[in-house]
C-alpha positions as semicolon CSV with decimal commas, in nm:
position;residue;x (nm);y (nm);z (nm)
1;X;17,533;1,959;-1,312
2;X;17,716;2,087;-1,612
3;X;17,569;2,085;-1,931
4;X;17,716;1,877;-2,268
5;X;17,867;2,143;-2,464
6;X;17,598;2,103;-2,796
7;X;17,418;2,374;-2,913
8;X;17,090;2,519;-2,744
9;X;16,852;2,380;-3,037
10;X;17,046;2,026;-3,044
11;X;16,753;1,739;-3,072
12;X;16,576;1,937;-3,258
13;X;16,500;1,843;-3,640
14;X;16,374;2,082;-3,920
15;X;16,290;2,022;-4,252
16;X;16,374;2,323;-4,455
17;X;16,179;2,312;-4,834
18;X;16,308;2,705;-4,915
19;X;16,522;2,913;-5,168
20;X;16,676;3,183;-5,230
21;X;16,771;3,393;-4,862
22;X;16,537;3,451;-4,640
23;X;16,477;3,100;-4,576
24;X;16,740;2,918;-4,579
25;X;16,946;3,204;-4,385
26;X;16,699;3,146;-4,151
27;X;16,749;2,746;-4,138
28;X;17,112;2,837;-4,140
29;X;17,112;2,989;-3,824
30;X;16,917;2,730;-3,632
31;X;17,155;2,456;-3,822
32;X;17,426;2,666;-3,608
33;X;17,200;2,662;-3,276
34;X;17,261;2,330;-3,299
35;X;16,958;2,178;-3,467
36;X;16,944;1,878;-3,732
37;X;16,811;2,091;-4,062
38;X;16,706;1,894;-4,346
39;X;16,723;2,084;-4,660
40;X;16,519;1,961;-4,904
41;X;16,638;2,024;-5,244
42;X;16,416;1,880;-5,621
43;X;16,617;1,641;-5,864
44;X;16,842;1,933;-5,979
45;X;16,928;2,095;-5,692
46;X;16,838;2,450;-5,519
47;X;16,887;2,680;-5,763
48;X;17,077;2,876;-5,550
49;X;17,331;2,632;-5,591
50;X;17,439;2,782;-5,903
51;X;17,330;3,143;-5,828
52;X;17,724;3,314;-5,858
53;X;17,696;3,647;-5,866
54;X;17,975;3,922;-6,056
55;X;18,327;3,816;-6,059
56;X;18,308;3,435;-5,995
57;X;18,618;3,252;-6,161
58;X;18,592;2,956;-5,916
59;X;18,566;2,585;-6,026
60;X;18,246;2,424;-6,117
61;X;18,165;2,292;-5,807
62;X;18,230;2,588;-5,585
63;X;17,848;2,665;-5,533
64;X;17,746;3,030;-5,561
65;X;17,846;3,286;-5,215
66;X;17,458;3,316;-5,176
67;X;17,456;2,958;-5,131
68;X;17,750;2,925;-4,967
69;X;17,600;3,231;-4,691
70;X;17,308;3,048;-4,615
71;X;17,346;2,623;-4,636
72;X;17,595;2,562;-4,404
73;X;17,564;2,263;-4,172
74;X;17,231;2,136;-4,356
75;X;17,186;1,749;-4,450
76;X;17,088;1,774;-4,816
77;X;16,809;1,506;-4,942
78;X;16,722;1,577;-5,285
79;X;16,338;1,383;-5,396
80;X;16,124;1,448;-5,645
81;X;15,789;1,596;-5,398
82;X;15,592;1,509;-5,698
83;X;15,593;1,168;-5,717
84;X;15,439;0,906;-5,470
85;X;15,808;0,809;-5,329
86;X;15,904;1,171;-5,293
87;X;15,587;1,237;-5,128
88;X;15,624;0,976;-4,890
89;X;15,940;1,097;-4,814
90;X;15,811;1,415;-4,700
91;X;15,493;1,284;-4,479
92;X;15,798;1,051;-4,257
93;X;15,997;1,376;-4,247
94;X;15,702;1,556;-4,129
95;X;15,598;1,290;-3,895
96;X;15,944;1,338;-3,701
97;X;15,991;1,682;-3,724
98;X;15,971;1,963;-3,500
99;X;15,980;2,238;-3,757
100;X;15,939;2,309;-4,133
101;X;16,040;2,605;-4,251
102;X;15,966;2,720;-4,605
103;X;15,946;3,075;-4,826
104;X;15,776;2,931;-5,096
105;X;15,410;3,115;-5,160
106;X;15,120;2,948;-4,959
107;X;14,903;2,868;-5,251
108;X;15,217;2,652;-5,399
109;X;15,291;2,465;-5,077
110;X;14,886;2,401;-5,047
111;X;14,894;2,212;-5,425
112;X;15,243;2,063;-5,326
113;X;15,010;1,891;-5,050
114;X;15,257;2,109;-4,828
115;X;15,001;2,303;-4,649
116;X;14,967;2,387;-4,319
117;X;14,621;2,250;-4,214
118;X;14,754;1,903;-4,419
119;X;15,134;1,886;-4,247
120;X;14,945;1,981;-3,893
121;X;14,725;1,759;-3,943
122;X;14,944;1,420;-3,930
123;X;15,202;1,639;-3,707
124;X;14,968;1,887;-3,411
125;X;15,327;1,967;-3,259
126;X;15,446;2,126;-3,561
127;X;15,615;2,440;-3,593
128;X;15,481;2,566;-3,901
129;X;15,722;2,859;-4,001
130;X;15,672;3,057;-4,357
131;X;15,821;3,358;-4,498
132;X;15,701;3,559;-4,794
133;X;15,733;3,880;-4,909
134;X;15,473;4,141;-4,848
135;X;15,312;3,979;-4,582
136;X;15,025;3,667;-4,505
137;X;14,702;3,893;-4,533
138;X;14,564;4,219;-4,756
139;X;14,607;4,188;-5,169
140;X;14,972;4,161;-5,224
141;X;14,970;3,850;-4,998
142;X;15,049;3,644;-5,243
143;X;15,281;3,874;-5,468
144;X;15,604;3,751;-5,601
145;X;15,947;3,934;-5,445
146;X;16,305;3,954;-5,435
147;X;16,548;4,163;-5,135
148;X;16,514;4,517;-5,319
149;X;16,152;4,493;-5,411
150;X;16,056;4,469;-5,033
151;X;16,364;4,760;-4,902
152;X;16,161;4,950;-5,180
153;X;15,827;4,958;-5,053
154;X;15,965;4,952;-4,662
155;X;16,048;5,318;-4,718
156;X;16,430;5,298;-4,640
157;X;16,547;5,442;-4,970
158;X;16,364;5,716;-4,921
159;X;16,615;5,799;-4,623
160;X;16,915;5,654;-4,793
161;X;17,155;5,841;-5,016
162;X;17,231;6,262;-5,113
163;X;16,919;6,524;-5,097
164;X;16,870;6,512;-5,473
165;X;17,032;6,272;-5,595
166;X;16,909;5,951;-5,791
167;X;16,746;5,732;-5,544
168;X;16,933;5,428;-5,402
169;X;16,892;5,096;-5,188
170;X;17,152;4,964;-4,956
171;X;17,415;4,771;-5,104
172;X;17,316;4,445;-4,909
173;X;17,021;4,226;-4,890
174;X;16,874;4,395;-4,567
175;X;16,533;4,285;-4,656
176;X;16,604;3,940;-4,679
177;X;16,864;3,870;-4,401
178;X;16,639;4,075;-4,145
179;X;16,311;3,839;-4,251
180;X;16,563;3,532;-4,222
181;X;16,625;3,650;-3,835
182;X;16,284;3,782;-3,796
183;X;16,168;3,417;-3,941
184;X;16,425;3,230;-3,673
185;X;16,329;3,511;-3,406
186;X;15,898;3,367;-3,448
187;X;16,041;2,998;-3,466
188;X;16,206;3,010;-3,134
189;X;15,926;3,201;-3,013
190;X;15,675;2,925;-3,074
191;X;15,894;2,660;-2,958
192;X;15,898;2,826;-2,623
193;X;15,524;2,845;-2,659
194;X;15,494;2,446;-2,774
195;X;15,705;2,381;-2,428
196;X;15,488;2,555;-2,219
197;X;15,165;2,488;-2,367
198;X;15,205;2,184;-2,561
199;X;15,068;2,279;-2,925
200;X;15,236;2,311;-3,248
201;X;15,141;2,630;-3,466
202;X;15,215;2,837;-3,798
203;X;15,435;3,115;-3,787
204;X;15,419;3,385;-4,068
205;X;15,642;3,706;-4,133
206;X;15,772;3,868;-4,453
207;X;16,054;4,053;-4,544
208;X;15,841;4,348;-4,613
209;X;15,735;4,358;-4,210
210;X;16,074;4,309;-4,053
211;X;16,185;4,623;-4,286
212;X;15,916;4,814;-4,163
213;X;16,004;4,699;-3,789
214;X;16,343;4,770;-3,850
215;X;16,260;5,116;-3,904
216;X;16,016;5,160;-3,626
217;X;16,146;5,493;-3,469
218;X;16,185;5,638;-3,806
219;X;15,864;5,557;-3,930
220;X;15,640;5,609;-3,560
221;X;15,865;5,968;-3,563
222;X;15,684;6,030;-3,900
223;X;15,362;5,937;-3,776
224;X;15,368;6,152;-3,453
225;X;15,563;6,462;-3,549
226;X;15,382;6,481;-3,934
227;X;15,750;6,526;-4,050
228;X;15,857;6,273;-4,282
229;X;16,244;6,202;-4,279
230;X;16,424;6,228;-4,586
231;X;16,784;6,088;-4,700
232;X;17,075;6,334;-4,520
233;X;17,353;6,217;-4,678
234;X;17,627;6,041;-4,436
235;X;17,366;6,163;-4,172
236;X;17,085;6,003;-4,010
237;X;16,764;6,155;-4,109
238;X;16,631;6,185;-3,785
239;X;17,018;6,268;-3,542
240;X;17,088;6,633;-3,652
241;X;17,426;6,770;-3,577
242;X;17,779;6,647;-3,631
243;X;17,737;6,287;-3,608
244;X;17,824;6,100;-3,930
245;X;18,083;5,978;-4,175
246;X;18,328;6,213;-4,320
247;X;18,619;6,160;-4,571
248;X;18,994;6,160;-4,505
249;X;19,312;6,329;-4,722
250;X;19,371;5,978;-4,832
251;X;19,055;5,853;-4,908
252;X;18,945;5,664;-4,608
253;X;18,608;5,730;-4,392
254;X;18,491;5,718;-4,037
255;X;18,204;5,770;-3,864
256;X;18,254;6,021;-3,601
257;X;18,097;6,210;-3,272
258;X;18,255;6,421;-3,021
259;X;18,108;6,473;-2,694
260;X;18,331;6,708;-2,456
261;X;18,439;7,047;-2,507
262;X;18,779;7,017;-2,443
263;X;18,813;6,726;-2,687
264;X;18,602;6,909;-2,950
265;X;18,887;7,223;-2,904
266;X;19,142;7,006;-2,973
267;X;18,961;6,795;-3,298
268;X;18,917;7,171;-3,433
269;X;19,296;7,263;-3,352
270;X;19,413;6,911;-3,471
271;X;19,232;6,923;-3,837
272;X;19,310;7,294;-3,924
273;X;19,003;7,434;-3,817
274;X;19,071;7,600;-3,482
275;X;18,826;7,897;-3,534
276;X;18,575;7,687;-3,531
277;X;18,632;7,543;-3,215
278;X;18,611;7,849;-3,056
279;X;18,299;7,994;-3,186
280;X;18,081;8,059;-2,931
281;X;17,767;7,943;-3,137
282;X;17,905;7,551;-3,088
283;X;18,019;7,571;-2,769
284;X;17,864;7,289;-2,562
285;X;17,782;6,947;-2,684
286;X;17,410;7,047;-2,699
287;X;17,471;7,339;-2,952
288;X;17,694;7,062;-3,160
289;X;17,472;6,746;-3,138
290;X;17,124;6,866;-2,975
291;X;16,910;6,540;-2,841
292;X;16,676;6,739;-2,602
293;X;16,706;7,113;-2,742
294;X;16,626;7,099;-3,154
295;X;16,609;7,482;-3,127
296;X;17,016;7,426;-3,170
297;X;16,956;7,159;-3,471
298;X;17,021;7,416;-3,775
299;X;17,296;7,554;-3,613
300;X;17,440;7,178;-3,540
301;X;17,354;7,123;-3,871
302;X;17,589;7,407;-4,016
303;X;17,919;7,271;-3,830
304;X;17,836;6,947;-4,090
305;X;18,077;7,120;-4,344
306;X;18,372;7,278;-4,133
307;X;18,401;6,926;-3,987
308;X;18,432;6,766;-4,332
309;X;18,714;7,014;-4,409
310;X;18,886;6,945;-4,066
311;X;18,854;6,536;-4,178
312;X;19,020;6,606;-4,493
313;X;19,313;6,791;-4,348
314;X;19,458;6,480;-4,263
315;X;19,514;6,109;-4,327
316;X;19,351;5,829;-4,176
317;X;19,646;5,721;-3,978
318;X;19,672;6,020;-3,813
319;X;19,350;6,054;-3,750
320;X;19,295;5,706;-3,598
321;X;19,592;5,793;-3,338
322;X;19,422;6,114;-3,266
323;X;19,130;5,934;-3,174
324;X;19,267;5,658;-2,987
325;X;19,420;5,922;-2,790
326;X;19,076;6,086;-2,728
327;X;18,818;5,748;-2,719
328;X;18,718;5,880;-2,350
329;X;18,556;6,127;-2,525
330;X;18,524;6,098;-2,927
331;X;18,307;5,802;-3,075
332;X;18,460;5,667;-3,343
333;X;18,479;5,391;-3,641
334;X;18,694;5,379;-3,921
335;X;18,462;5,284;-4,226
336;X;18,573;4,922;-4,348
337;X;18,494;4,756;-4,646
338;X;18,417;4,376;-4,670
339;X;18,808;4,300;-4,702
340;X;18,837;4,516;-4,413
341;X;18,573;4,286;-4,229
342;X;18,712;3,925;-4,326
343;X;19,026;3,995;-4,113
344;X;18,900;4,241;-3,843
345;X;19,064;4,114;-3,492
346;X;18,720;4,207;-3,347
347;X;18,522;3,993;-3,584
348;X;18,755;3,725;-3,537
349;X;18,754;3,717;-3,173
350;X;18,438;3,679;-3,174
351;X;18,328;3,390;-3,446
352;X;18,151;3,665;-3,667
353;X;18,417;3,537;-3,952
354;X;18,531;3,236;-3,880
355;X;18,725;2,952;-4,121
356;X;18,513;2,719;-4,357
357;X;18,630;2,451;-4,574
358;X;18,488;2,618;-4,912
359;X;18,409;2,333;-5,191
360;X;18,633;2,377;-5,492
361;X;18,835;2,634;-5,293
362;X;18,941;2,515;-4,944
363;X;18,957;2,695;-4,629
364;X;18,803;3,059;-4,642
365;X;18,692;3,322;-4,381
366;X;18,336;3,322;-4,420
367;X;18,083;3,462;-4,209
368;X;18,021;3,274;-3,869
369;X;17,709;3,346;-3,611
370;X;17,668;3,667;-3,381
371;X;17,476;3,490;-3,111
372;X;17,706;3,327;-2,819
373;X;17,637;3,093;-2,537
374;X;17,829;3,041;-2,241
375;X;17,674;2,669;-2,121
376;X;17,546;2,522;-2,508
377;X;17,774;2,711;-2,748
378;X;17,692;2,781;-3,076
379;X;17,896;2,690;-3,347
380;X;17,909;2,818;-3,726
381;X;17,918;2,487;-3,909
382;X;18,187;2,508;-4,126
383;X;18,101;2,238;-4,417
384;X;17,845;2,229;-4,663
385;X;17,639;1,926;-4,825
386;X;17,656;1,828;-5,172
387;X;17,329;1,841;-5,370
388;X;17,145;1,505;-5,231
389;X;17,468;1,371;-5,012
390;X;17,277;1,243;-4,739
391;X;16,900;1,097;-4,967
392;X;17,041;0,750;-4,878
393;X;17,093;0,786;-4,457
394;X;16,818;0,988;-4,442
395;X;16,595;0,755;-4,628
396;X;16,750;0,485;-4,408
397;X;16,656;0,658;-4,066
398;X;16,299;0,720;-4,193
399;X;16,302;0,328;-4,259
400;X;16,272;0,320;-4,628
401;X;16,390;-0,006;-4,833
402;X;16,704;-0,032;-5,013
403;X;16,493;-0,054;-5,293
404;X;16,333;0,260;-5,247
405;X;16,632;0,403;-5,184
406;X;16,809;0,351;-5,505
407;X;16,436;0,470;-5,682
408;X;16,501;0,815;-5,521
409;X;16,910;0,846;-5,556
410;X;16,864;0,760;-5,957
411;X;16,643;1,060;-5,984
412;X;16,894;1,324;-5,861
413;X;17,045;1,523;-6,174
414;X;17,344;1,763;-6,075
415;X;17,372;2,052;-6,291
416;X;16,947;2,093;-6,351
417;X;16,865;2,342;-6,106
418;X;16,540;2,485;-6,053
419;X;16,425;2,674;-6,258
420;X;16,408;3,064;-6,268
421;X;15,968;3,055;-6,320
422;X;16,002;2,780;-5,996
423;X;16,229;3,005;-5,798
424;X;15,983;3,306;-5,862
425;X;15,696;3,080;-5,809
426;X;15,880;3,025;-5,465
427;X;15,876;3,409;-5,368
């Protein structure tokens, strides 16, 4: 029997109450598996709404890219939590939900009357899914954070960047988009578990734990070895030898590894270098990029530079069709930048970037979802709710009066976001 091409989570409903990235990514992703997401947003809006970043000379009601990144395909209700309509609102969402999915700190949800023992307590199927920062348990449980405060005490900076140079983060919100998937990853998970055993639960992670699993064979190589990595460079830490990026004579990059000796003659030959390749000391692939004998690793280590000058020898174009040439046995990836990325043929094959119609703008490539489906396809939504656009028809399906209605639509106030103490308060 062939099966309706929805996505995998459709028939599902979750109400997302979350701001910011790690939640709402996360409610973004399901909203593409298919599911009906309710964001809930106060009076004024998510303050994410209006969260721009550098270099934003769009029209007022182009939300912020943050925003844009991580609301996609959501219903938008907008009620005020506080008051008795609002909170009614919330116990008939609850009542019909299968998930709700928050970041804000447990203490704030529990005097919201958000809590989990009070919403799984008029709802024992319900998924129960929080995010915070550091973690649910210990004395920084309930500590406020941002993306670079958790990379910062995950222990990735300390691997990232020059030997002695001023310490660095990654230049993207790692911390945050992993706990988004890592938040999506335990919602799925107890889903499953509801289907097979019939009970609703909480789910907790943080941003701070899904950096530290993301790092799991650098930090457990730490741990066994009592040798803590430190930054390399364009190297990993923990692969010694050749492998890495290197610069080009016109200012491109790629990341590079050669594996057989014939092609590693011919890389030396090619980029001005061939004494190199013919120095006994490098050559087999083991004495270039040891994996099982480290007694080669400082020698490895010392072709780092001659292979840097071989890079710049030449341009980027000419090194790309030398490597094409060789791909049987030469890794290789030119470095792109985000440009580079919005109109890659590979990312667009595949529905990583994939057209949305941008408010204020109209049609950009945006980023679309990496996970694909061959019988219930998942699909990026490509549109994006105005700040309360659907209080009335949602109010309407949870069987609400006209009356009632029109109580909660007059409170809405565009242009009042949240504000900055509430989103902290939220982290």
């Amino acid at each position: 029997m062939a099966i309706e091409p929805h996505g995998p989570l459709s028939g599902v409903r979750v109400v997302e109450f979350a701001v910011a990235v790690q939640g709402p990514l996360a409610g973004g992703f399901l909203a593409d598996m298919g599911a009906d997401v309710i964001k809930v947003e106060p009076p004024g809006g998510d303050g994410n709404r209006w969260h721009t970043g550098v270099n934003w000379p769009l029209p007022k009601e182009t939300p912020g890219a943050q925003f844009l990144s991580v609301s996609h395909g959501k219903r938008s209700i907008s009620v005020d939590i506080h008051s008795d309509v609002g909170r009614e609102v919330m116990h008939r969402l609850i009542d019909r939900t299968d998930i709700f999915l928050s970041n804000f700190r447990e203490p704030s949800l529990e005097r919201m009357g958000m809590g989990y023992e009070a919403l799984s307590a008029r709802n024992p199927r319900l998924v129960y899914a929080i995010a915070n920062g550091f973690g649910h348990r210990g004395p920084d449980r309930d500590k406020r954070m941002t993306d670079q405060f958790a990379q910062s005490r995950s222990g990735i900076s300390s691997v990232t960047g020059d030997p002695g140079s001023a310490t660095v983060i990654p230049g993207a919100v790692i911390g945050d988009t992993g706990g988004a998937m890592g938040l999506a990853l335990g919602i799925m998970t107890a889903l499953a578990a509801r289907e097979l055993h019939g009970i609703g639960q909480k789910v907790q992670t943080s941003s701070y734990g899904i950096m530290v699993w993301m790092q799991a064979w650098e930090i457990n190589h730490s741990s066994v070895t009592g040798t803590t990595l430190r930054r390399d460079g364009p190297h990993h830490p923990n692969v010694p030898g050749i492998v890495g990026l290197y610069d080009t004579a016109d200012g491109g990059a790629f990341c590079v590894g050669i594996n057989s000796g014939e092609s590693w003659r011919e890389f030396c030959d090619f980029g001005g270098i061939p004494e190199v390749g013919a120095d006994p000391q490098w050559d087999s692939y083991d004495k270039r990029s040891p994996t099982t004998n480290f007694a080669h690793a400082e020698t490895a280590n010392e072709l780092r530079p001659h292979v840097a000058r071989a890079m710049r020898n030449r341009t980027s174009a000419e090194w790309e069709q030398f490597f094409d040439a060789h791909q049987e046995d030469i890794m290789y990836q030119r470095v792109l930048d985000y440009d580079d990325v919005l109109h890659d043929p590979q990312a667009l094959e595949n529905g990583y970037i994939v057209e949305k119609d941008v408010p204020g703008v109209g049609k950009r490539p945006m980023v679309g979802n990496p996970m694909q489906f061959n019988k219930t396809p998942a699909v990026a939504q490509p549109w994006y709710s105005a700040l309360g656009q659907h209080t009335a028809e949602i109010m309407g399906e949870l069987g609400f009066s006209a009356d009632e209605i029109a109580t909660i639509e007059a409170q809405k106030s565009p242009g009042q976001p949240m504000s900055r103490r509430g989103r902290e308060r939220a982290r």
